Short mmCIF file of C-alpha atoms in Angstrom, two decimals:
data_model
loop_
_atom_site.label_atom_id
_atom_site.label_comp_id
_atom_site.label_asym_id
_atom_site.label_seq_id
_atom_site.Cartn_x
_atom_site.Cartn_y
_atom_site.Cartn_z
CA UNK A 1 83.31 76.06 -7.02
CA UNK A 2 79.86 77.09 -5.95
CA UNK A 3 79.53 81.39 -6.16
CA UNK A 4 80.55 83.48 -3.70
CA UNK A 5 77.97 85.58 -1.38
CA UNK A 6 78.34 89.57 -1.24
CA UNK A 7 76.52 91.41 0.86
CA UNK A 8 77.16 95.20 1.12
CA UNK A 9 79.52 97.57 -1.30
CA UNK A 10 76.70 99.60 -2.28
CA UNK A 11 76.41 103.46 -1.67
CA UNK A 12 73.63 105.51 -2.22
CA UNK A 13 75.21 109.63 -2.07
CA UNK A 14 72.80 112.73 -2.36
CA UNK A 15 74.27 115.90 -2.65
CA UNK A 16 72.94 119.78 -2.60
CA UNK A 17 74.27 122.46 -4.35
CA UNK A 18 73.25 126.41 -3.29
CA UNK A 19 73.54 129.11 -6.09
CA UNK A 20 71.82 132.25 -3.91
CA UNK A 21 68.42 130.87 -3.39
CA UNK A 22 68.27 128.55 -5.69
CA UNK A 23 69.35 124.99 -4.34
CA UNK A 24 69.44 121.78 -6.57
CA UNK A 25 70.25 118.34 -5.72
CA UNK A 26 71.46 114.96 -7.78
CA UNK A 27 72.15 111.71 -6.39
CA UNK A 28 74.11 108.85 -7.97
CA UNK A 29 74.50 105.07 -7.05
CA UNK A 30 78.10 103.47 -6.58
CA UNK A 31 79.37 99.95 -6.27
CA UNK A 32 82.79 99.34 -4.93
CA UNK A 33 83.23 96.31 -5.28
CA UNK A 34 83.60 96.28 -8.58
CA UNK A 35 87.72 95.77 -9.00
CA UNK A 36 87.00 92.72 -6.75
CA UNK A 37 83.82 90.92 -8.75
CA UNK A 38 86.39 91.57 -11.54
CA UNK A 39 89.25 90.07 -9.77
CA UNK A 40 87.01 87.07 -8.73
CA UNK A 41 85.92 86.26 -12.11
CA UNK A 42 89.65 86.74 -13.82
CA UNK A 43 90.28 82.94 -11.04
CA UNK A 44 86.45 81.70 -12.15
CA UNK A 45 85.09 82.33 -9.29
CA UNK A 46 81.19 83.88 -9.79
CA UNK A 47 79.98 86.60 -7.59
CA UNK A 48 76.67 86.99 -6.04
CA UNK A 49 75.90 90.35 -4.56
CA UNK A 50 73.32 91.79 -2.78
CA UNK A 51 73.92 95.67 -1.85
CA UNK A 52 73.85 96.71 1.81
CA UNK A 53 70.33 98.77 0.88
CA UNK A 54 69.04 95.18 0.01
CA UNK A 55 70.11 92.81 2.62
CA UNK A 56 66.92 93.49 4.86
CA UNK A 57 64.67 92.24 2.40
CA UNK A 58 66.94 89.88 0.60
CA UNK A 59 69.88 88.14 2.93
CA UNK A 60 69.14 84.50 3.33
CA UNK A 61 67.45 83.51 6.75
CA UNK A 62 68.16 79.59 6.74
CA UNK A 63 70.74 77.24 6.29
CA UNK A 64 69.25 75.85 3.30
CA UNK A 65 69.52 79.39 1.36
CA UNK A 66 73.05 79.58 2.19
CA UNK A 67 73.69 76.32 0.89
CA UNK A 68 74.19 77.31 -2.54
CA UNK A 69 77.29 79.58 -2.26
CA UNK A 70 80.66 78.94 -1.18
CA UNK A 71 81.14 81.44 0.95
CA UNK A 72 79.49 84.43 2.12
CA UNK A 73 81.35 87.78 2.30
CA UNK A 74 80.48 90.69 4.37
CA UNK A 75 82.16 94.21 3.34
CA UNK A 76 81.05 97.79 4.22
CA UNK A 77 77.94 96.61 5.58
CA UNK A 78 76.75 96.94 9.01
CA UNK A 79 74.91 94.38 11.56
CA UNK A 80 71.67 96.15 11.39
CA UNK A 81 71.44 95.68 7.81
CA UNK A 82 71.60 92.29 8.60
CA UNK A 83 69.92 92.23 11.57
CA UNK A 84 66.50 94.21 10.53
CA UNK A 85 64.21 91.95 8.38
CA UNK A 86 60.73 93.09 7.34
CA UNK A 87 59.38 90.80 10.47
CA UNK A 88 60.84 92.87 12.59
CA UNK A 89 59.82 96.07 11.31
CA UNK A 90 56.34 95.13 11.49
CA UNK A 91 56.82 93.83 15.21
CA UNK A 92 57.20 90.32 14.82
CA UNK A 93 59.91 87.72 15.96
CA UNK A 94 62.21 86.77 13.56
CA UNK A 95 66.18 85.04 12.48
CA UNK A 96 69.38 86.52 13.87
CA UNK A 97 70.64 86.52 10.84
CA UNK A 98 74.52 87.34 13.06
CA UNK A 99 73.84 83.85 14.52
CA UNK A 100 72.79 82.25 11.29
CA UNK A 101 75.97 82.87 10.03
CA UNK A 102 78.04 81.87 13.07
CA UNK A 103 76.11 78.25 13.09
CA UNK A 104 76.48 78.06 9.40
CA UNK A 105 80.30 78.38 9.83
CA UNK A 106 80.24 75.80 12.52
CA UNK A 107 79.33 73.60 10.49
CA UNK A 108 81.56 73.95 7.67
CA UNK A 109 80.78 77.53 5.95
CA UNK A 110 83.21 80.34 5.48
CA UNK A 111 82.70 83.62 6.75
CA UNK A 112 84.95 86.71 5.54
CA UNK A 113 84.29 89.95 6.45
CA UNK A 114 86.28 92.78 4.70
CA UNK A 115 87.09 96.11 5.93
CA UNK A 116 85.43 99.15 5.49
CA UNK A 117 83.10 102.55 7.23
CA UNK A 118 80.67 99.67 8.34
CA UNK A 119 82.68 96.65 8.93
CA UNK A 120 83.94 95.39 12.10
CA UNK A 121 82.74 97.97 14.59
CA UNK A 122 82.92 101.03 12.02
CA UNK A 123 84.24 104.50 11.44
CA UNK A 124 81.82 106.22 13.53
CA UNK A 125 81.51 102.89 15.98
CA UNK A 126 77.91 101.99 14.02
CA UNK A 127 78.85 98.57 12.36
CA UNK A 128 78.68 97.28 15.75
CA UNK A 129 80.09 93.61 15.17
CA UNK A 130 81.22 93.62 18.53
CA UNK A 131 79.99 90.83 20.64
CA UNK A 132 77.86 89.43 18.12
CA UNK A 133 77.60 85.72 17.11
CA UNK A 134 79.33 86.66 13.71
CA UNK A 135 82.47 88.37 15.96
CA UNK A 136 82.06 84.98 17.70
CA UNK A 137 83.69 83.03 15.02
CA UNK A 138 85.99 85.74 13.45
CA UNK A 139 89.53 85.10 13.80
CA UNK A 140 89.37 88.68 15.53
CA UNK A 141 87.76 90.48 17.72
CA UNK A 142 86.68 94.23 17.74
CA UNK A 143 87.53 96.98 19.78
CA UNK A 144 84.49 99.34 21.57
CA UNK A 145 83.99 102.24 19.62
CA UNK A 146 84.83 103.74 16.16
CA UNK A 147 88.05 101.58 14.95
CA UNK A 148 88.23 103.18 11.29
CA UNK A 149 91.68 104.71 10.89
CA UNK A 150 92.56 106.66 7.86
CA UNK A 151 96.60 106.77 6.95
CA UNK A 152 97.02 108.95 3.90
CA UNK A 153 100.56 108.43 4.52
CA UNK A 154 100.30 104.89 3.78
CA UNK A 155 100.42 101.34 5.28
CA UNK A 156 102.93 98.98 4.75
CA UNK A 157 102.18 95.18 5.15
CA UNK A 158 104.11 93.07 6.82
CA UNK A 159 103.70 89.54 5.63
CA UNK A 160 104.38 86.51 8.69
CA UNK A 161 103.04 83.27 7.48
CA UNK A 162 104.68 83.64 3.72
CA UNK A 163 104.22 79.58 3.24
CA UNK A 164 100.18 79.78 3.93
CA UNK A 165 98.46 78.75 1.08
CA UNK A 166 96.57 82.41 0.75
CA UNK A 167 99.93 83.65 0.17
CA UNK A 168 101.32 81.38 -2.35
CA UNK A 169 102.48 82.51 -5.68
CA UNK A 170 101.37 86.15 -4.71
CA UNK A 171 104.37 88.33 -5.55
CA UNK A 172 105.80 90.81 -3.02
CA UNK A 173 106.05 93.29 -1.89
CA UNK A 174 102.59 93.74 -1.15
CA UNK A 175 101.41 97.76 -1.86
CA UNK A 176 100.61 99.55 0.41
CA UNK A 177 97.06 100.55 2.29
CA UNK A 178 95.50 104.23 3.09
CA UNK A 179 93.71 102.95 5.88
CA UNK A 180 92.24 99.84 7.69
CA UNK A 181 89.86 98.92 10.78
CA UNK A 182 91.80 98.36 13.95
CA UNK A 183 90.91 95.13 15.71
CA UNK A 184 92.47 93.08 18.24
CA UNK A 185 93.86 89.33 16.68
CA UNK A 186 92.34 86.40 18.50
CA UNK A 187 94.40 84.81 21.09
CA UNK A 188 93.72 81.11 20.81
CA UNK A 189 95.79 77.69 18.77
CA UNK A 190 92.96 77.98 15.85
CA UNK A 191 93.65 81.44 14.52
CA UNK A 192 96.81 82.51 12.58
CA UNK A 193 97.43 86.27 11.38
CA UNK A 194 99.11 85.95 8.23
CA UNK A 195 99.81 89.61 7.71
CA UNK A 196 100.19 92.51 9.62
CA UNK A 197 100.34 96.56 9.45
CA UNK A 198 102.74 98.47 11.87
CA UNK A 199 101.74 101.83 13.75
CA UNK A 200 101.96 104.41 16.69
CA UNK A 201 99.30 102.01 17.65
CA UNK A 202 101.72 98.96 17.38
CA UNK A 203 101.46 95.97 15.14
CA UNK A 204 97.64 95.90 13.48
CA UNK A 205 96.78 92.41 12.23
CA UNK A 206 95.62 93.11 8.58
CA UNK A 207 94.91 89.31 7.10
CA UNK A 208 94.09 86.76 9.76
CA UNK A 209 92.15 83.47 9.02
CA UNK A 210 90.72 80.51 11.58
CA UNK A 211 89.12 77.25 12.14
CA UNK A 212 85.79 77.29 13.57
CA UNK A 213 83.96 74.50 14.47
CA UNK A 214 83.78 72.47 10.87
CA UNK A 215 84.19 75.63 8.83
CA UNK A 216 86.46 78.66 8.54
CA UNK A 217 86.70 82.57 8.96
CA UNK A 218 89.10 84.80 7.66
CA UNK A 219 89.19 88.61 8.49
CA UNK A 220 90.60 91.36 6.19
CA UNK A 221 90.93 94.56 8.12
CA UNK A 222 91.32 97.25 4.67
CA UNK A 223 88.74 97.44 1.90
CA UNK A 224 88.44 95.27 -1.31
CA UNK A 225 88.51 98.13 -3.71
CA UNK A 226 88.98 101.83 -2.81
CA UNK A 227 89.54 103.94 -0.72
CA UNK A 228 91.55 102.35 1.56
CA UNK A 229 93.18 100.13 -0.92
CA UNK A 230 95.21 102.07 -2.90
CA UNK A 231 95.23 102.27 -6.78
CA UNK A 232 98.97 100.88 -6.94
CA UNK A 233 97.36 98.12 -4.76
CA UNK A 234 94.34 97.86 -7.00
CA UNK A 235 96.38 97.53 -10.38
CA UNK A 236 99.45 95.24 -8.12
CA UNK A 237 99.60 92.08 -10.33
CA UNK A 238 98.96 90.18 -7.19
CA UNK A 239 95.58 91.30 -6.57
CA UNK A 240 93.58 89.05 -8.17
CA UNK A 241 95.24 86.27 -7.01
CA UNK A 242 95.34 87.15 -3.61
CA UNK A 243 91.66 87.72 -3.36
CA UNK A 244 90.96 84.53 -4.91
CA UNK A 245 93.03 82.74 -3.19
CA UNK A 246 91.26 84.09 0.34
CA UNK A 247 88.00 82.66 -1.67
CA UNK A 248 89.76 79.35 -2.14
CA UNK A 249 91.15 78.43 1.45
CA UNK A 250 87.83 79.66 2.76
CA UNK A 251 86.15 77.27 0.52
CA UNK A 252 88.97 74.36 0.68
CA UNK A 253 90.22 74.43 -2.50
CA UNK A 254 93.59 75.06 -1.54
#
């Protein structure tokens, strides 16, 4: 199978600390994706990543460049990341890289886009998918405003289509989530939600894949790695093969 394409999981944090008057400051780097490259790689499937901080300057901006990879996956990065290229910073026309994507689906790519503070429309409402070309093809679509919802309590999910072939061989029950993005599922024949999450808010679609055009989408409303996957979720037995297996109907494989 060709590699897969990540953009985003990268986090830049700064942080002060105040003794009196004296003030100092550190900052570190963090990847979380990590538990999923490694998840990925226990099934053979190779990992390309480029960090949200990057995407600007390095996302592909043709067909051709996406050509190479299986499938491209967006988590925990926003649409301006994706949106901005240096062209446009200096004033000058440039790709939608949203619709890029969208056409590349259409005919035949996969598209996944995994939950997080900057996927879908966001925690604070600035991932701002909504009505983009890339919503366009999601098996989804977003609500207006912030949809991050944190449940320290947890999330149980609710699995509906247990003969898909994402689901096969993956051992239940499936642990639970501290939190996901709330979205709306898709009303039309070429979408199916496979599994779901149940709150005040009613049932939240959690895994939901689709048909588009010649290619395929598949949306997964919690994170790859933590927070809002737990760490009993993280060290389940099923994860790797659930993951993978997302990569591999995406791709056609299965």
């Amino acid at each position: 199978m060709k590699p897969v394409l990540l953009a985003g999981e990268t986090f830049h944090v700064t942080s002060f600390a105040a003794k009196g008057y004296e003030v100092g400051a550190s900052s570190r780097y963090s990847n979380g994706a990590e538990r999923y490259i490694k998840g990925l790689a226990a099934h053979d499937i190779a990992v390309v990543q480029i960090g949200g901080e990057r995407c600007e300057s390095e996302f592909p901006t043709t067909i051709e460049a996406l050509a190479p990879y299986s499938t491209v996956v967006l988590s925990d990065v926003g649409a301006l990341s994706l949106l901005y290229t240096p062209q446009t910073r200096a004033g000058r026309r440039s790709v939608n890289r949203l619709a890029l994507l969208r056409e590349w689906v259409e005919r035949g790519g996969a598209l996944m886009m995994a939950g997080g503070y900057c996927s879908f429309q966001g925690i604070d409402g600035l991932a701002m998918f909504r009505c983009t070309d890339v919503e366009e093809c999601l098996p989804i679509e977003c609500f207006p405003g912030p949809d991050g919802m944190e449940a320290p309590e947890g999330l149980d999910p609710v699995v509906d289509e247990i003969d898909h072939p994402i689901l096969a061989g993956v051992p239940s029950p499936i642990p639970y989530v501290l939190g996901m993005n709330r979205v709306a599922a898709r009303a039309s024949t070429d979408t199916k939600t496979l599994i779901r999450c149940g709150h005040r808010h009613g049932q939240m679609p959690l895994l939901s894949v689709r048909d588009y055009g010649a290619g395929r989408s598949l949306a997964w409303m919690t994170d790859i790695g933590p927070h809002w996957l737990s760490e009993d979720f993280m060290q389940w037995s099923g994860y790797d093969l659930l993951m993978a297996n997302m990569i591999r109907w995406l791709a056609r494989e299965i």
